[in-house]
PDB file of C-alpha atoms in Angstrom:
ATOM      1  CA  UNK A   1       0.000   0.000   0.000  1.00 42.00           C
ATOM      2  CA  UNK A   2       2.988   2.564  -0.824  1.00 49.00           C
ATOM      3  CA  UNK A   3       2.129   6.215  -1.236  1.00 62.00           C
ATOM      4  CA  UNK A   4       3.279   8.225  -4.320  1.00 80.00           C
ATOM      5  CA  UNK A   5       3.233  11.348  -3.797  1.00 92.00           C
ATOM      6  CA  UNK A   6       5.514  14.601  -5.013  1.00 93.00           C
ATOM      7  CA  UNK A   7       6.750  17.947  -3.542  1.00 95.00           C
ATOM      8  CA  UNK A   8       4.047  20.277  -3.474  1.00 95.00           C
ATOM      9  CA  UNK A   9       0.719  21.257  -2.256  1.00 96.00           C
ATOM     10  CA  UNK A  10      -2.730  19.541  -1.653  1.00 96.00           C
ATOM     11  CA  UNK A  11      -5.168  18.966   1.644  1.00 97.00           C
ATOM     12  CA  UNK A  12      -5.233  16.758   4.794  1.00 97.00           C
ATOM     13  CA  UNK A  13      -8.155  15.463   5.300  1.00 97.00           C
ATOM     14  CA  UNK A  14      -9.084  14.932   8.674  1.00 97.00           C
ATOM     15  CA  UNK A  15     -11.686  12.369   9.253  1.00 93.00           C
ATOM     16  CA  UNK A  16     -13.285  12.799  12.589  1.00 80.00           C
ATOM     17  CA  UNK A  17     -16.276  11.194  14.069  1.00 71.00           C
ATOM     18  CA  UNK A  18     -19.935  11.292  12.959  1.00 71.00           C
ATOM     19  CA  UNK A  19     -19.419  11.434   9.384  1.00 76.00           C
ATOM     20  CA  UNK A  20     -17.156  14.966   9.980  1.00 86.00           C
ATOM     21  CA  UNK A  21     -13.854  15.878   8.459  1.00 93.00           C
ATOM     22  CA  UNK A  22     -11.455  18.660   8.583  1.00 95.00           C
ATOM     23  CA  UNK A  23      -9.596  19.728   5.293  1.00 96.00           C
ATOM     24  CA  UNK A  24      -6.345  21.529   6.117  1.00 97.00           C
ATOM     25  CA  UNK A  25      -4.088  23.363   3.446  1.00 98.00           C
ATOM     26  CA  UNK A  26      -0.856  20.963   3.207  1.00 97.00           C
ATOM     27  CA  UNK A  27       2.471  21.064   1.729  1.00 96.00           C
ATOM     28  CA  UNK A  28       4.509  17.931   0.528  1.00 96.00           C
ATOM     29  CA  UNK A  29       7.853  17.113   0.725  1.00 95.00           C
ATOM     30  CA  UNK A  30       8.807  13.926  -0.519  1.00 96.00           C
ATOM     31  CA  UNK A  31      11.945  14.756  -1.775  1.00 95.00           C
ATOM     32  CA  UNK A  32      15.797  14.380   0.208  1.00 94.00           C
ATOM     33  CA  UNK A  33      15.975  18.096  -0.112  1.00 94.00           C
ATOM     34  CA  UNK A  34      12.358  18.958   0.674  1.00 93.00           C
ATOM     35  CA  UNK A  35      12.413  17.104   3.434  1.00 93.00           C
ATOM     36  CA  UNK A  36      15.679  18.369   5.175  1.00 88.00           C
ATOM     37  CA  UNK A  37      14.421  21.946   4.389  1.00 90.00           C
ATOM     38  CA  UNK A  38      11.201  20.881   6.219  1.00 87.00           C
ATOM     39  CA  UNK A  39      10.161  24.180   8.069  1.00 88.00           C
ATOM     40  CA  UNK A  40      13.550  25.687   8.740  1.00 83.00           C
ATOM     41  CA  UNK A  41      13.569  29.312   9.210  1.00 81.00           C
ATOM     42  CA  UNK A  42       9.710  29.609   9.124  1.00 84.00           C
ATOM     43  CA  UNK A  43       8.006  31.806  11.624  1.00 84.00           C
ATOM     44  CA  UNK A  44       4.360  29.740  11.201  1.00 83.00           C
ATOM     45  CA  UNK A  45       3.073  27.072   8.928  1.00 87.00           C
ATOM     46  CA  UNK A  46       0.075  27.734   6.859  1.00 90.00           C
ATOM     47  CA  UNK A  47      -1.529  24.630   7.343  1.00 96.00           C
ATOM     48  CA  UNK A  48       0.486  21.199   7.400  1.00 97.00           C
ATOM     49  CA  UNK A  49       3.471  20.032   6.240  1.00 97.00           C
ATOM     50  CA  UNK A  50       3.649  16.250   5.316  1.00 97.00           C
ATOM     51  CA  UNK A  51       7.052  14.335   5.371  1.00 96.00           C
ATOM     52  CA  UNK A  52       7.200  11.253   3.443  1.00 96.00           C
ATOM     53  CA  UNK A  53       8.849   8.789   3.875  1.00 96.00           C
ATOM     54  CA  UNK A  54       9.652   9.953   7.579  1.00 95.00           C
ATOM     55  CA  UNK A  55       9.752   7.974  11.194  1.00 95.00           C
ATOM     56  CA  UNK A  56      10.695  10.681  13.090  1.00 93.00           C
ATOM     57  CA  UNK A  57      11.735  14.114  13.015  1.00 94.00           C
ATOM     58  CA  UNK A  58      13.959  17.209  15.306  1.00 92.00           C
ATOM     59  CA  UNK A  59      13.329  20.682  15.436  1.00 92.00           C
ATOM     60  CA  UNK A  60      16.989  22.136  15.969  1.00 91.00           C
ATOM     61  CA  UNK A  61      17.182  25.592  13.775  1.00 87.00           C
ATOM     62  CA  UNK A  62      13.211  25.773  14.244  1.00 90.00           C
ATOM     63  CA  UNK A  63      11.659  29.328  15.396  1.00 90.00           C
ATOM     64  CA  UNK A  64       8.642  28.037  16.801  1.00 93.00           C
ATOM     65  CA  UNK A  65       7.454  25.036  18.733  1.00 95.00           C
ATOM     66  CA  UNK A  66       5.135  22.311  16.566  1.00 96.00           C
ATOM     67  CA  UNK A  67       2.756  19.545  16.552  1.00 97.00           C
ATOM     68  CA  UNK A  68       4.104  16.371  15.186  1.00 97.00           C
ATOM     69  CA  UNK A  69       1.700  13.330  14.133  1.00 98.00           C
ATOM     70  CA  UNK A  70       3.263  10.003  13.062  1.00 98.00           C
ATOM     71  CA  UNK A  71       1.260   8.105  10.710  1.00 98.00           C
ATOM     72  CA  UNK A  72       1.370   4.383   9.600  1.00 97.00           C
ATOM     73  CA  UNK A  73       1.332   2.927   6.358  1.00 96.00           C
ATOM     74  CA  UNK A  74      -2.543   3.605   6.235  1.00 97.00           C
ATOM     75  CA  UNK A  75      -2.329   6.985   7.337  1.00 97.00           C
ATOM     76  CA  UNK A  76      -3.677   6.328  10.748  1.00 97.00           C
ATOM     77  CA  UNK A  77      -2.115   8.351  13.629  1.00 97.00           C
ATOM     78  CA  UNK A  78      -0.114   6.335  15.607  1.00 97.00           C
ATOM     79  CA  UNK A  79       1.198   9.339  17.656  1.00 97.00           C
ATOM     80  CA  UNK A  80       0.988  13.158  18.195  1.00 97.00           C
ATOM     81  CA  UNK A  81       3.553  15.253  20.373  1.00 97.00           C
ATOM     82  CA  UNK A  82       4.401  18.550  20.422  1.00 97.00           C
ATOM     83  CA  UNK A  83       7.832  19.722  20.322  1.00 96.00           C
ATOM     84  CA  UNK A  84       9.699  22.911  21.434  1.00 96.00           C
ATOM     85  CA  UNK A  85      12.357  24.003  19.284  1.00 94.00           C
ATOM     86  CA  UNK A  86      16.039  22.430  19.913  1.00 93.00           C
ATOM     87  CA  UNK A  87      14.393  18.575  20.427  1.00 94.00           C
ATOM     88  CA  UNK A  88      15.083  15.223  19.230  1.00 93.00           C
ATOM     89  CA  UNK A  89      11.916  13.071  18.431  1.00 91.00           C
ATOM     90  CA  UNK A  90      11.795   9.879  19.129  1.00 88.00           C
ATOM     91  CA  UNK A  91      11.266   8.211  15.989  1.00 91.00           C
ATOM     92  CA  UNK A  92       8.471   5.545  15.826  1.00 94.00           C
ATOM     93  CA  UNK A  93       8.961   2.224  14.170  1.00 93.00           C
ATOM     94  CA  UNK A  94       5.505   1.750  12.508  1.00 96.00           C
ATOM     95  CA  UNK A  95       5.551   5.584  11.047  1.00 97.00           C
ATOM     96  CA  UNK A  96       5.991   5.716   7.419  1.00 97.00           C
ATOM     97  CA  UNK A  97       4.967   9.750   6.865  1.00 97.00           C
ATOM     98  CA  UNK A  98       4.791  12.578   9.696  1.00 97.00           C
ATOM     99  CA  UNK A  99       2.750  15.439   9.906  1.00 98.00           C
ATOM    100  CA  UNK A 100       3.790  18.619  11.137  1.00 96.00           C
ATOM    101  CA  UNK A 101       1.814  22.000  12.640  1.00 97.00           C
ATOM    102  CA  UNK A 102       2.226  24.866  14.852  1.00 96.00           C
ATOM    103  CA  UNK A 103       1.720  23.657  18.187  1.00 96.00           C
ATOM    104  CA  UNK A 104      -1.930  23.322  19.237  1.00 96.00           C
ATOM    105  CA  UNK A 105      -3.409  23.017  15.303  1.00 96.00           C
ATOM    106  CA  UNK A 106      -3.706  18.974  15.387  1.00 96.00           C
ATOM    107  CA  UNK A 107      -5.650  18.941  18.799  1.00 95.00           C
ATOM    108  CA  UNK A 108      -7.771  21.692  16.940  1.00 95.00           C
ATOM    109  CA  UNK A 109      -8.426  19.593  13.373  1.00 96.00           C
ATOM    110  CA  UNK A 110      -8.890  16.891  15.580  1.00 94.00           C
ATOM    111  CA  UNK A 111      -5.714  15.217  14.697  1.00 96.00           C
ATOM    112  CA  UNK A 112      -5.028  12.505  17.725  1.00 95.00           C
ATOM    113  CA  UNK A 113      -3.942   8.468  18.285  1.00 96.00           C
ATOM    114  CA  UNK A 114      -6.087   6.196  16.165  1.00 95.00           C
ATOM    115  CA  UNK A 115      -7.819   8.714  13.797  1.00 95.00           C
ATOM    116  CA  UNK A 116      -7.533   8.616   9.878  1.00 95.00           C
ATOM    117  CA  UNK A 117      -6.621  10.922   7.611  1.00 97.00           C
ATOM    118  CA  UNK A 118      -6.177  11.563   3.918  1.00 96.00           C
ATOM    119  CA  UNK A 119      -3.724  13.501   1.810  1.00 96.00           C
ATOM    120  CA  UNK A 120      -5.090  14.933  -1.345  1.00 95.00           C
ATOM    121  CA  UNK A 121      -2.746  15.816  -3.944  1.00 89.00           C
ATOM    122  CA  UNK A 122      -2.907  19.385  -5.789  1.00 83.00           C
ATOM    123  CA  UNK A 123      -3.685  17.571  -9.306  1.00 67.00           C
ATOM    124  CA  UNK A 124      -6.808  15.470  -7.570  1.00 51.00           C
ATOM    125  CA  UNK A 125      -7.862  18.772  -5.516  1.00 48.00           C
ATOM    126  CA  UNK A 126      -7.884  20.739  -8.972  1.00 48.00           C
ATOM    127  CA  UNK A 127      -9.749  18.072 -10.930  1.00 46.00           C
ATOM    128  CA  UNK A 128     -12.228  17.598  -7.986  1.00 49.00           C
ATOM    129  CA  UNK A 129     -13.179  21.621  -7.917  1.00 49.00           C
TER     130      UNK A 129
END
């Protein structure tokens, strides 16, 4: 069930209970570079920022503290912590992708352990409306 997905933009879909979901504005980074840029030297994040393939993540050079969710194969949430700058995270052997937020944003879109969420890519957003 691999994920193909390339660097730019799309939505997170949040899928919450009742029927409800959350769509978030994300960027992708897939990409070596991408990813070790990740959100260096970036006062806020305007949305979500997916890292794939990732286990874990740090935030030395980061401004800001963030929310990071660690996702499985099937894009459930196997984990969310958030992280002041200058940290080491853990990483987590069943994560294939991580999410990351400003602090406080996942507990908001309802981001937490067990729930599901989608990624949408820009191409499949712009065909859909």
């Amino acid at each position: 069930m691999g994920r193909r997905w390339r660097d730019g933009r799309g939505e997170l879909v949040v899928h919450g209970g009742e029927g409800r979901s959350v769509r978030v504005p994300l960027e992708i980074a897939t990409s070596y570079r991408a990813r070790t840029k990740g959100l260096l030297g970036r006062d806020f994040v305007d949305g979500a920022l997916l890292l794939s393939p990732a286990s874990g993540v740090h935030t030395f050079r980061m401004r800001m503290p963030i929310d990071v969710a660690y996702l499985d194969r099937r894009l459930r949430v196997i984990a969310v912590r958030t992280m002041r700058p200058g940290r080491l995270g853990m990483p987590r052997l069943r994560a294939r992708h991580v999410v990351e937020a400003d602090a406080g944003a996942m507990r908001k879109w309802g981001v937490r352990e067990g729930a599901r969420v989608e990624v949408v890519a820009q191409e499949a957003v712009a065909e859909g409306g």
